[in-house]
Tab-separated table of C-alpha atoms in Angstrom:
chain	number	residue	atom	x	y	z
A	139	UNK	CA	-23.143	9.879	12.680
A	140	UNK	CA	-22.823	13.266	11.173
A	141	UNK	CA	-26.034	15.040	12.729
A	142	UNK	CA	-25.550	18.130	14.870
A	143	UNK	CA	-27.546	17.105	17.805
A	144	UNK	CA	-26.472	16.855	21.347
A	145	UNK	CA	-27.061	13.242	21.819
A	146	UNK	CA	-24.479	10.934	23.332
A	147	UNK	CA	-25.741	7.882	21.450
A	148	UNK	CA	-22.729	8.282	18.792
A	149	UNK	CA	-19.947	9.248	20.946
A	150	UNK	CA	-16.172	8.884	20.220
A	151	UNK	CA	-15.899	6.910	23.299
A	152	UNK	CA	-17.481	3.832	21.673
A	153	UNK	CA	-19.792	1.962	24.051
A	154	UNK	CA	-19.145	-1.500	22.422
A	155	UNK	CA	-15.958	-3.037	24.015
A	156	UNK	CA	-15.333	-5.146	21.240
A	157	UNK	CA	-15.237	-2.328	18.801
A	158	UNK	CA	-12.880	-0.555	20.868
A	159	UNK	CA	-10.659	-3.528	20.965
A	160	UNK	CA	-10.638	-4.227	17.236
A	161	UNK	CA	-10.125	-0.483	16.483
A	162	UNK	CA	-7.161	-0.582	18.909
A	163	UNK	CA	-5.651	-3.670	17.185
A	164	UNK	CA	-6.023	-1.835	13.608
A	165	UNK	CA	-4.275	1.289	15.153
A	166	UNK	CA	-1.546	-0.840	16.668
A	167	UNK	CA	-1.164	-2.669	13.164
A	168	UNK	CA	-0.852	0.728	11.487
A	169	UNK	CA	1.555	2.281	14.057
A	170	UNK	CA	3.961	-0.616	13.715
A	171	UNK	CA	4.442	0.088	10.088
A	172	UNK	CA	4.093	-3.593	9.128
A	173	UNK	CA	4.147	-2.727	5.364
A	174	UNK	CA	7.255	-4.508	4.359
A	175	UNK	CA	6.289	-6.249	1.300
A	176	UNK	CA	3.772	-5.904	-1.504
A	177	UNK	CA	2.830	-7.663	-4.669
A	178	UNK	CA	0.520	-8.256	-7.496
A	179	UNK	CA	-0.237	-9.722	-10.958
A	180	UNK	CA	-0.352	-8.224	-14.423
A	181	UNK	CA	-2.377	-10.497	-16.885
A	182	UNK	CA	-0.568	-11.482	-20.329
A	183	UNK	CA	-2.729	-10.360	-23.336
A	184	UNK	CA	-1.584	-10.754	-26.955
A	185	UNK	CA	-3.316	-7.361	-27.632
A	186	UNK	CA	-1.623	-3.988	-28.136
A	187	UNK	CA	-4.852	-1.980	-27.230
A	188	UNK	CA	-5.098	-3.309	-23.764
A	189	UNK	CA	-3.278	-0.970	-21.313
A	190	UNK	CA	-3.922	-2.974	-18.194
A	191	UNK	CA	-1.916	-6.074	-19.405
A	192	UNK	CA	1.362	-7.066	-20.405
A	193	UNK	CA	2.541	-8.491	-23.645
A	194	UNK	CA	3.977	-12.044	-24.064
A	195	UNK	CA	7.334	-12.159	-22.392
A	196	UNK	CA	10.276	-12.794	-24.738
A	197	UNK	CA	13.704	-13.863	-23.706
A	198	UNK	CA	16.685	-13.767	-26.009
A	199	UNK	CA	19.849	-15.319	-24.657
A	200	UNK	CA	23.333	-16.202	-25.768
A	201	UNK	CA	23.693	-19.832	-26.423
A	202	UNK	CA	26.887	-21.866	-27.354
A	203	UNK	CA	26.582	-21.385	-31.140
A	204	UNK	CA	23.864	-18.937	-31.630
A	205	UNK	CA	21.394	-16.425	-29.926
A	206	UNK	CA	17.996	-18.145	-29.085
A	207	UNK	CA	14.604	-16.959	-28.302
A	208	UNK	CA	11.708	-17.950	-26.021
A	209	UNK	CA	8.171	-16.654	-25.729
A	210	UNK	CA	6.129	-16.960	-22.529
A	211	UNK	CA	3.681	-18.267	-21.901
A	212	UNK	CA	4.468	-21.253	-23.844
A	213	UNK	CA	0.906	-21.422	-25.187
A	214	UNK	CA	1.650	-18.099	-27.083
A	215	UNK	CA	4.976	-19.402	-28.560
A	216	UNK	CA	4.324	-20.048	-32.058
A	217	UNK	CA	7.373	-22.295	-32.640
A	218	UNK	CA	6.809	-25.972	-32.792
A	219	UNK	CA	9.858	-26.772	-30.565
A	220	UNK	CA	8.926	-24.376	-27.701
A	221	UNK	CA	9.420	-26.936	-25.089
A	222	UNK	CA	12.951	-27.813	-26.405
A	223	UNK	CA	13.559	-23.987	-26.294
A	224	UNK	CA	12.551	-23.749	-22.687
A	225	UNK	CA	14.957	-26.871	-21.843
A	226	UNK	CA	17.693	-24.999	-23.888
A	227	UNK	CA	17.371	-22.037	-21.714
A	228	UNK	CA	17.565	-24.052	-18.470
A	229	UNK	CA	20.547	-25.783	-19.855
A	230	UNK	CA	22.388	-22.630	-20.773
A	231	UNK	CA	22.148	-21.192	-17.262
A	232	UNK	CA	24.885	-21.444	-14.760
A	233	UNK	CA	24.705	-22.402	-10.936
A	234	UNK	CA	23.465	-19.563	-8.778
A	235	UNK	CA	25.476	-18.828	-5.800
A	236	UNK	CA	24.908	-16.583	-2.662
A	237	UNK	CA	27.071	-14.119	-0.769
A	238	UNK	CA	29.019	-15.462	2.263
A	239	UNK	CA	31.502	-13.508	3.994
A	240	UNK	CA	32.169	-11.200	1.121
A	241	UNK	CA	32.480	-14.323	-1.443
A	242	UNK	CA	30.140	-15.916	-3.863
A	243	UNK	CA	29.467	-19.379	-2.702
A	244	UNK	CA	27.710	-22.298	-4.544
A	245	UNK	CA	26.082	-24.783	-2.181
A	246	UNK	CA	23.180	-26.708	-3.466
A	247	UNK	CA	22.139	-27.657	0.065
A	248	UNK	CA	21.411	-24.118	0.729
A	249	UNK	CA	20.549	-22.811	-2.680
A	250	UNK	CA	19.560	-24.983	-5.661
A	251	UNK	CA	19.058	-22.603	-8.790
A	252	UNK	CA	20.632	-21.457	-11.869
A	253	UNK	CA	20.986	-18.015	-13.341
A	254	UNK	CA	21.848	-15.841	-16.215
A	255	UNK	CA	23.513	-12.451	-15.793
A	256	UNK	CA	22.003	-9.338	-17.690
A	257	UNK	CA	24.842	-9.358	-19.890
A	258	UNK	CA	23.888	-12.723	-21.270
A	259	UNK	CA	20.201	-12.165	-22.097
A	260	UNK	CA	17.638	-9.561	-22.818
A	261	UNK	CA	13.805	-9.295	-22.461
A	262	UNK	CA	10.966	-7.274	-23.665
A	263	UNK	CA	9.527	-7.178	-20.182
A	264	UNK	CA	9.498	-3.796	-18.488
A	265	UNK	CA	8.324	-3.439	-14.813
A	266	UNK	CA	7.905	0.361	-15.393
A	267	UNK	CA	5.562	-0.215	-18.332
A	268	UNK	CA	3.564	-2.703	-16.364
A	269	UNK	CA	3.141	-0.249	-13.546
A	270	UNK	CA	4.923	-2.283	-11.096
A	271	UNK	CA	7.614	0.282	-10.172
A	272	UNK	CA	5.251	3.068	-9.634
A	273	UNK	CA	3.232	0.858	-7.265
A	274	UNK	CA	6.268	0.181	-5.296
A	275	UNK	CA	7.378	3.812	-5.181
A	276	UNK	CA	4.043	4.650	-3.236
A	277	UNK	CA	3.618	1.552	-1.287
A	278	UNK	CA	6.968	0.621	-0.164
A	279	UNK	CA	9.271	3.442	-0.540
A	280	UNK	CA	10.843	4.328	2.903
A	281	UNK	CA	10.135	7.815	4.109
A	282	UNK	CA	13.498	8.325	5.643
A	283	UNK	CA	14.238	11.414	3.292
A	284	UNK	CA	12.010	13.720	1.431
A	285	UNK	CA	14.761	14.109	-1.223
A	286	UNK	CA	13.690	10.819	-2.972
A	287	UNK	CA	10.124	10.050	-4.156
A	288	UNK	CA	10.725	7.520	-6.909
A	289	UNK	CA	12.273	4.024	-7.466
A	290	UNK	CA	14.846	2.864	-9.934
A	291	UNK	CA	14.735	-0.962	-10.704
A	292	UNK	CA	17.884	-2.477	-11.862
A	293	UNK	CA	17.840	-5.966	-13.431
A	294	UNK	CA	19.979	-8.190	-11.691
A	295	UNK	CA	19.538	-11.841	-12.709
A	296	UNK	CA	17.223	-14.327	-14.502
A	297	UNK	CA	16.943	-17.040	-11.920
A	298	UNK	CA	15.626	-20.724	-12.501
A	299	UNK	CA	14.423	-23.004	-9.950
A	300	UNK	CA	13.424	-26.380	-11.344
A	301	UNK	CA	12.090	-29.480	-9.999
A	302	UNK	CA	12.967	-31.527	-8.188
A	303	UNK	CA	14.122	-29.735	-5.167
A	304	UNK	CA	14.852	-26.327	-6.458
A	305	UNK	CA	15.066	-23.906	-3.286
A	306	UNK	CA	16.730	-21.110	-1.533
A	307	UNK	CA	16.922	-21.259	2.410
A	308	UNK	CA	15.928	-18.329	4.617
A	309	UNK	CA	18.449	-15.289	4.178
A	310	UNK	CA	18.737	-11.652	4.126
A	311	UNK	CA	20.215	-9.714	1.156
A	312	UNK	CA	23.116	-7.339	1.427
A	313	UNK	CA	22.349	-4.076	0.102
A	314	UNK	CA	24.633	-3.052	-2.832
A	315	UNK	CA	24.377	0.591	-2.246
A	316	UNK	CA	23.100	3.051	0.472
A	317	UNK	CA	20.296	3.964	-1.839
A	318	UNK	CA	19.122	0.373	-2.194
A	319	UNK	CA	16.160	-0.209	-0.076
A	320	UNK	CA	14.638	-3.413	-1.358
A	321	UNK	CA	14.330	-6.140	-4.009
A	322	UNK	CA	11.652	-7.013	-6.690
A	323	UNK	CA	11.151	-10.741	-8.002
A	324	UNK	CA	8.977	-11.055	-11.057
A	325	UNK	CA	7.644	-14.468	-11.682
A	326	UNK	CA	7.358	-15.054	-15.465
A	327	UNK	CA	4.403	-17.126	-16.890
A	328	UNK	CA	5.767	-20.550	-16.884
A	329	UNK	CA	3.607	-23.379	-15.112
A	330	UNK	CA	5.180	-24.796	-11.858
A	331	UNK	CA	4.279	-26.217	-8.561
A	332	UNK	CA	5.881	-25.210	-5.220
A	333	UNK	CA	8.578	-22.501	-5.037
A	334	UNK	CA	6.438	-20.201	-2.917
A	335	UNK	CA	8.306	-17.037	-1.698
A	336	UNK	CA	8.099	-16.329	1.957
A	337	UNK	CA	9.019	-12.909	3.266
A	338	UNK	CA	9.412	-12.256	7.072
A	339	UNK	CA	9.969	-8.971	8.906
A	340	UNK	CA	9.555	-8.000	12.543
A	341	UNK	CA	7.450	-11.157	13.512
A	342	UNK	CA	5.114	-10.800	10.258
A	343	UNK	CA	5.063	-12.908	7.560
A	344	UNK	CA	3.955	-12.839	3.743
A	345	UNK	CA	3.677	-15.750	1.418
A	346	UNK	CA	3.461	-15.220	-2.242
A	347	UNK	CA	2.318	-18.339	-4.029
A	348	UNK	CA	2.651	-18.440	-7.662
A	349	UNK	CA	2.141	-21.889	-8.388
A	350	UNK	CA	0.082	-23.339	-11.308
A	351	UNK	CA	-0.411	-19.868	-12.941
A	352	UNK	CA	1.027	-19.399	-16.442
A	353	UNK	CA	-1.301	-16.589	-17.865
A	354	UNK	CA	0.029	-13.582	-15.901
A	355	UNK	CA	3.238	-12.057	-14.765
A	356	UNK	CA	3.278	-11.978	-10.801
A	357	UNK	CA	5.613	-10.011	-8.580
A	358	UNK	CA	6.649	-9.369	-5.122
A	359	UNK	CA	8.740	-6.473	-3.603
A	360	UNK	CA	10.221	-6.283	-0.161
A	361	UNK	CA	12.594	-4.454	2.034
A	362	UNK	CA	16.399	-5.394	2.001
A	363	UNK	CA	16.355	-6.208	5.622
A	364	UNK	CA	13.670	-8.823	5.299
A	365	UNK	CA	14.352	-12.328	5.654
A	366	UNK	CA	13.116	-14.482	2.724
A	367	UNK	CA	13.241	-17.862	1.270
A	368	UNK	CA	12.078	-19.792	-1.810
A	369	UNK	CA	10.339	-23.142	-0.898
A	370	UNK	CA	11.045	-26.293	-2.827
A	371	UNK	CA	9.637	-26.459	-6.410
A	372	UNK	CA	8.067	-29.729	-6.878
A	373	UNK	CA	7.239	-29.603	-10.487
A	374	UNK	CA	8.241	-27.474	-13.518
A	375	UNK	CA	10.362	-24.569	-13.871
A	376	UNK	CA	10.030	-21.333	-11.864
A	377	UNK	CA	11.510	-18.578	-13.878
A	378	UNK	CA	12.100	-15.203	-12.275
A	379	UNK	CA	13.660	-11.885	-13.146
A	380	UNK	CA	15.092	-10.189	-10.033
A	381	UNK	CA	15.800	-6.607	-9.624
A	382	UNK	CA	17.425	-4.331	-7.174
A	383	UNK	CA	15.402	-1.377	-6.009
A	384	UNK	CA	16.979	1.968	-5.344
A	385	UNK	CA	15.447	5.243	-4.099
A	386	UNK	CA	15.579	7.977	-6.601
A	387	UNK	CA	13.935	11.289	-7.269
A	388	UNK	CA	10.445	10.995	-8.720
A	389	UNK	CA	6.862	11.778	-8.222
A	390	UNK	CA	3.989	9.420	-7.259
A	391	UNK	CA	0.302	9.999	-8.125
A	392	UNK	CA	-1.312	6.590	-7.986
A	393	UNK	CA	-3.443	6.649	-4.832
A	394	UNK	CA	-6.857	5.356	-5.747
A	395	UNK	CA	-5.902	4.518	-9.232
A	396	UNK	CA	-3.246	1.705	-9.143
A	397	UNK	CA	-4.282	-1.296	-11.020
A	398	UNK	CA	-0.723	-3.014	-10.757
A	399	UNK	CA	-1.081	-3.073	-6.839
A	400	UNK	CA	-2.897	-6.020	-5.420
A	401	UNK	CA	-4.717	-4.764	-2.391
A	402	UNK	CA	-5.235	-8.498	-0.966
A	403	UNK	CA	-1.319	-8.647	-0.749
A	404	UNK	CA	-1.042	-5.728	1.560
A	405	UNK	CA	-0.664	-6.824	5.299
A	406	UNK	CA	-3.479	-4.450	6.239
A	407	UNK	CA	-5.958	-6.178	4.050
A	408	UNK	CA	-6.518	-9.201	6.223
A	409	UNK	CA	-6.823	-7.284	9.434
A	410	UNK	CA	-9.408	-4.831	8.048
A	411	UNK	CA	-11.374	-7.791	6.346
A	412	UNK	CA	-11.424	-9.603	9.581
A	413	UNK	CA	-12.786	-6.654	11.494
A	414	UNK	CA	-15.444	-6.002	9.021
A	415	UNK	CA	-16.321	-9.840	9.180
A	416	UNK	CA	-16.918	-9.633	12.801
A	417	UNK	CA	-20.574	-8.916	13.485
A	418	UNK	CA	-19.703	-7.409	16.922
A	419	UNK	CA	-17.458	-4.713	15.267
A	420	UNK	CA	-19.622	-1.710	14.792
A	421	UNK	CA	-22.599	-3.529	14.335
A	422	UNK	CA	-24.758	-0.624	13.705
A	423	UNK	CA	-22.203	1.033	11.566
A	424	UNK	CA	-19.966	4.287	12.235
A	425	UNK	CA	-16.901	6.098	11.253
A	426	UNK	CA	-13.383	4.997	11.614
A	427	UNK	CA	-10.868	7.824	11.080
A	428	UNK	CA	-7.222	7.866	10.289
A	429	UNK	CA	-5.096	11.193	10.433
A	430	UNK	CA	-2.913	11.248	7.531
A	431	UNK	CA	0.674	10.490	8.541
A	432	UNK	CA	2.187	12.620	5.795
A	433	UNK	CA	1.348	16.292	5.202
A	434	UNK	CA	-0.447	17.331	1.912
A	435	UNK	CA	-1.561	20.654	0.579
A	436	UNK	CA	-5.139	19.975	1.770
A	437	UNK	CA	-5.995	23.521	2.496
A	438	UNK	CA	-5.518	24.689	-0.951
A	439	UNK	CA	-7.625	24.147	-4.022
A	440	UNK	CA	-4.833	22.902	-5.973
A	441	UNK	CA	-3.586	20.616	-3.493
A	442	UNK	CA	-7.003	19.223	-2.902
A	443	UNK	CA	-7.432	18.346	-6.518
A	444	UNK	CA	-4.449	15.929	-6.181
A	445	UNK	CA	-6.122	13.807	-3.490
A	446	UNK	CA	-6.297	10.772	-3.273
A	447	UNK	CA	-3.796	10.314	-6.086
A	448	UNK	CA	-0.843	11.663	-4.148
A	449	UNK	CA	-1.604	9.717	-0.980
A	450	UNK	CA	1.628	7.699	-0.029
A	451	UNK	CA	2.931	5.181	2.403
A	452	UNK	CA	0.522	3.978	5.072
A	453	UNK	CA	-1.990	6.655	3.921
A	454	UNK	CA	-2.101	5.225	0.430
A	455	UNK	CA	-2.124	1.561	1.758
A	456	UNK	CA	-5.174	2.217	4.152
A	457	UNK	CA	-7.152	3.989	1.189
A	458	UNK	CA	-6.503	1.166	-1.163
A	459	UNK	CA	-7.312	-1.594	1.510
A	460	UNK	CA	-10.537	-0.044	2.601
A	461	UNK	CA	-11.669	0.896	-0.997
A	462	UNK	CA	-10.975	-2.849	-2.025
A	463	UNK	CA	-13.314	-3.947	0.754
A	464	UNK	CA	-16.070	-1.717	-0.447
A	465	UNK	CA	-15.736	0.879	2.232
A	466	UNK	CA	-16.834	4.375	1.331
A	467	UNK	CA	-13.942	6.834	1.966
A	468	UNK	CA	-14.083	10.555	2.548
A	469	UNK	CA	-10.997	12.869	2.676
A	470	UNK	CA	-11.768	15.637	4.809
A	471	UNK	CA	-10.058	18.502	6.867
A	472	UNK	CA	-10.770	17.929	10.608
A	473	UNK	CA	-10.250	20.944	12.899
A	474	UNK	CA	-7.792	20.902	15.684
A	475	UNK	CA	-9.864	19.625	18.385
A	476	UNK	CA	-11.802	22.238	20.281
A	477	UNK	CA	-10.604	20.909	23.647
A	478	UNK	CA	-7.233	22.164	22.809
A	479	UNK	CA	-8.301	25.736	22.434
A	480	UNK	CA	-8.235	28.097	25.347
A	481	UNK	CA	-10.323	31.374	25.041
A	482	UNK	CA	-10.431	32.071	28.793
A	483	UNK	CA	-13.944	31.353	28.944
A	484	UNK	CA	-13.916	28.308	31.326
A	485	UNK	CA	-14.210	24.532	30.684
A	486	UNK	CA	-16.154	23.269	27.596
A	487	UNK	CA	-19.336	21.417	27.765
A	488	UNK	CA	-18.585	17.702	27.920
A	489	UNK	CA	-20.584	17.119	24.526
A	490	UNK	CA	-17.481	18.816	22.904
A	491	UNK	CA	-15.189	16.068	24.099
A	492	UNK	CA	-17.010	13.519	22.237
A	493	UNK	CA	-17.111	14.679	18.573
A	494	UNK	CA	-15.013	16.307	15.844
A	495	UNK	CA	-15.457	19.195	13.538
A	496	UNK	CA	-15.300	17.895	10.078
A	497	UNK	CA	-15.042	20.097	7.203
A	498	UNK	CA	-17.572	19.867	4.318
A	499	UNK	CA	-14.764	19.546	1.857
A	500	UNK	CA	-11.162	20.223	1.035
A	501	UNK	CA	-10.043	23.557	-0.539
A	502	UNK	CA	-8.825	27.022	0.367
A	503	UNK	CA	-9.054	28.528	3.820
A	504	UNK	CA	-12.289	30.371	4.542
A	505	UNK	CA	-13.173	33.499	6.631
A	506	UNK	CA	-15.499	32.859	9.533
A	507	UNK	CA	-17.670	35.588	11.091
A	508	UNK	CA	-17.257	36.335	14.685
A	509	UNK	CA	-18.296	38.805	17.079
A	510	UNK	CA	-17.033	40.388	20.430
A	511	UNK	CA	-19.091	38.273	22.682
A	512	UNK	CA	-18.293	34.959	20.900
A	513	UNK	CA	-16.600	32.126	22.662
A	514	UNK	CA	-14.417	29.607	20.855
A	515	UNK	CA	-17.482	27.373	20.575
A	516	UNK	CA	-19.408	29.881	18.754
A	517	UNK	CA	-16.406	30.554	16.269
A	518	UNK	CA	-16.090	26.780	15.634
A	519	UNK	CA	-19.884	26.600	15.062
A	520	UNK	CA	-19.610	29.194	12.310
A	521	UNK	CA	-17.123	27.281	10.259
A	522	UNK	CA	-18.858	24.952	7.575
A	523	UNK	CA	-18.802	21.579	9.064
A	524	UNK	CA	-20.567	18.201	10.102
A	525	UNK	CA	-20.269	17.423	13.944
A	526	UNK	CA	-19.281	13.812	13.950
A	527	UNK	CA	-18.390	11.009	16.414
A	528	UNK	CA	-15.168	9.406	14.935
A	529	UNK	CA	-13.271	6.276	16.331
A	530	UNK	CA	-9.850	7.290	15.558
A	531	UNK	CA	-7.108	4.744	14.746
A	532	UNK	CA	-4.324	7.122	15.641
A	533	UNK	CA	-3.607	10.806	16.718
A	534	UNK	CA	-2.786	13.853	14.600
A	535	UNK	CA	0.836	14.746	13.741
A	536	UNK	CA	1.185	18.399	14.646
A	537	UNK	CA	3.670	18.902	11.662
A	538	UNK	CA	0.728	18.181	9.213
A	539	UNK	CA	-1.656	20.770	10.076
A	540	UNK	CA	-2.537	23.753	8.072
A	541	UNK	CA	-4.520	26.959	8.409
A	542	UNK	CA	-8.345	26.156	7.520
A	543	UNK	CA	-10.086	29.441	8.493
A	544	UNK	CA	-9.503	32.871	9.796
A	545	UNK	CA	-11.448	34.931	12.308
A	546	UNK	CA	-11.443	38.213	14.280
A	547	UNK	CA	-10.537	37.660	18.086
A	548	UNK	CA	-11.579	40.709	20.401
A	549	UNK	CA	-9.572	41.825	23.233
A	550	UNK	CA	-8.012	44.964	24.195
A	551	UNK	CA	-7.400	45.146	20.507
A	552	UNK	CA	-8.989	43.151	17.616
A	553	UNK	CA	-6.609	40.741	15.965
A	554	UNK	CA	-6.829	37.989	13.223
A	555	UNK	CA	-6.645	34.457	14.533
A	556	UNK	CA	-6.519	31.173	12.704
A	557	UNK	CA	-8.157	27.742	13.065
A	558	UNK	CA	-5.992	24.794	12.052
A	559	UNK	CA	-7.068	21.489	10.482
A	560	UNK	CA	-5.594	18.070	9.673
A	561	UNK	CA	-6.043	15.883	6.649
A	562	UNK	CA	-7.871	12.704	7.549
A	563	UNK	CA	-9.232	9.668	5.878
A	564	UNK	CA	-12.724	8.882	7.124
A	565	UNK	CA	-13.970	5.295	6.532
A	566	UNK	CA	-17.937	5.134	6.655
A	567	UNK	CA	-18.396	1.650	8.014
A	568	UNK	CA	-21.683	0.139	7.265
A	569	UNK	CA	-23.847	-1.931	9.808
A	570	UNK	CA	-22.811	-5.779	9.717
A	571	UNK	CA	-25.926	-6.752	7.626
A	572	UNK	CA	-25.086	-4.159	4.997
A	573	UNK	CA	-21.387	-5.014	4.940
A	574	UNK	CA	-22.344	-8.649	4.159
A	575	UNK	CA	-24.328	-7.479	1.157
A	576	UNK	CA	-21.798	-5.228	-0.197
A	577	UNK	CA	-19.166	-7.987	0.047
A	578	UNK	CA	-21.482	-10.291	-2.004
A	579	UNK	CA	-21.895	-7.608	-4.625
A	580	UNK	CA	-18.144	-7.031	-4.784
A	581	UNK	CA	-17.583	-10.714	-5.422
A	582	UNK	CA	-16.064	-11.675	-2.035
A	583	UNK	CA	-17.490	-12.939	1.224
A	584	UNK	CA	-16.886	-11.708	4.747
A	585	UNK	CA	-18.320	-14.747	6.364
């Protein structure tokens, strides 16, 4: 794919119609920004030296005559009366209402649950320490303003949905501030069945099923304008901590190194997995490309050293998903396409329409040798690059380009001109046969 020959066998205009269709579907999926919810799991380990896990969750609450304590999962609670303590916690909660026309209403046909307010309990669980808040900041934080790059999670309630028939019908939350952009639901490690959280937005739907598990803290976060519901709990107790999410100042550097974010929960994951599983999609392999939707300092050495850690939004999501599916990823500068350049030397050879000049690596701008008789093709040829056929999922955003190289341009007087590049994610898609082998080695199947 990256040889410098003139052959049209690996052209950007992919001959395989199905490959084009699937690439367009992926591009359409990205362009609709269908990333409205994310989630994951943090295992519970009773070991202080394990930085990838959370400690057992302790809850202390005000009872009628004393302060009581419960540890979850129950298997790690050393008190003989742990089942009675769980029942006491449920008994000490109050009916949970919902907002209706500015009032708090209790109606068990619409919501059957109970709650404790933050003033009535405390817990050692911290979503910041678990890495959840940082994961949300990069995967879900809206890009409506450059002022806020972080997330503040404010504890709102402890909720209990118990069998039989604990539920919350479909609804949309009302933001409590102009800076509130979403909600976080943390499911505590307490065995139950049912109670799936279903989140819907713009024709898309995500279901978070936490049934049966009592050895990890599981979570989901979603935008405030998402419709969501809790399906009926059929067995046990579904205990959750809910948080309001607010945009705040902060800095995220988690791309490519985020253990708390579960790639399988991202909506793009299934789309990419299905494409890779299709034997007619790039059967012989090739290169998919995504121009970064956000601007990065990719033409400086210091900025290059921060990638992929500072990827954000859909850039980070694409990187995480393709990486989780065993696809090799390169982050490279791609020159502003040569067909956009006009040096007055007439039309370019058709071969230039079918490939891109991909830089050999990120870093500071370089100087390119040029001579009086050189055309723009000659100048581009002097830039250190590979000449590649890329199937692009999107087009470049002009406000994300940066100076990549400088050269002398001759006319009546010599002048210094500049070539520009865009930061891009290049996904090296293997042949179908090799994709199946990689999937098996990574512990999942494509078929």
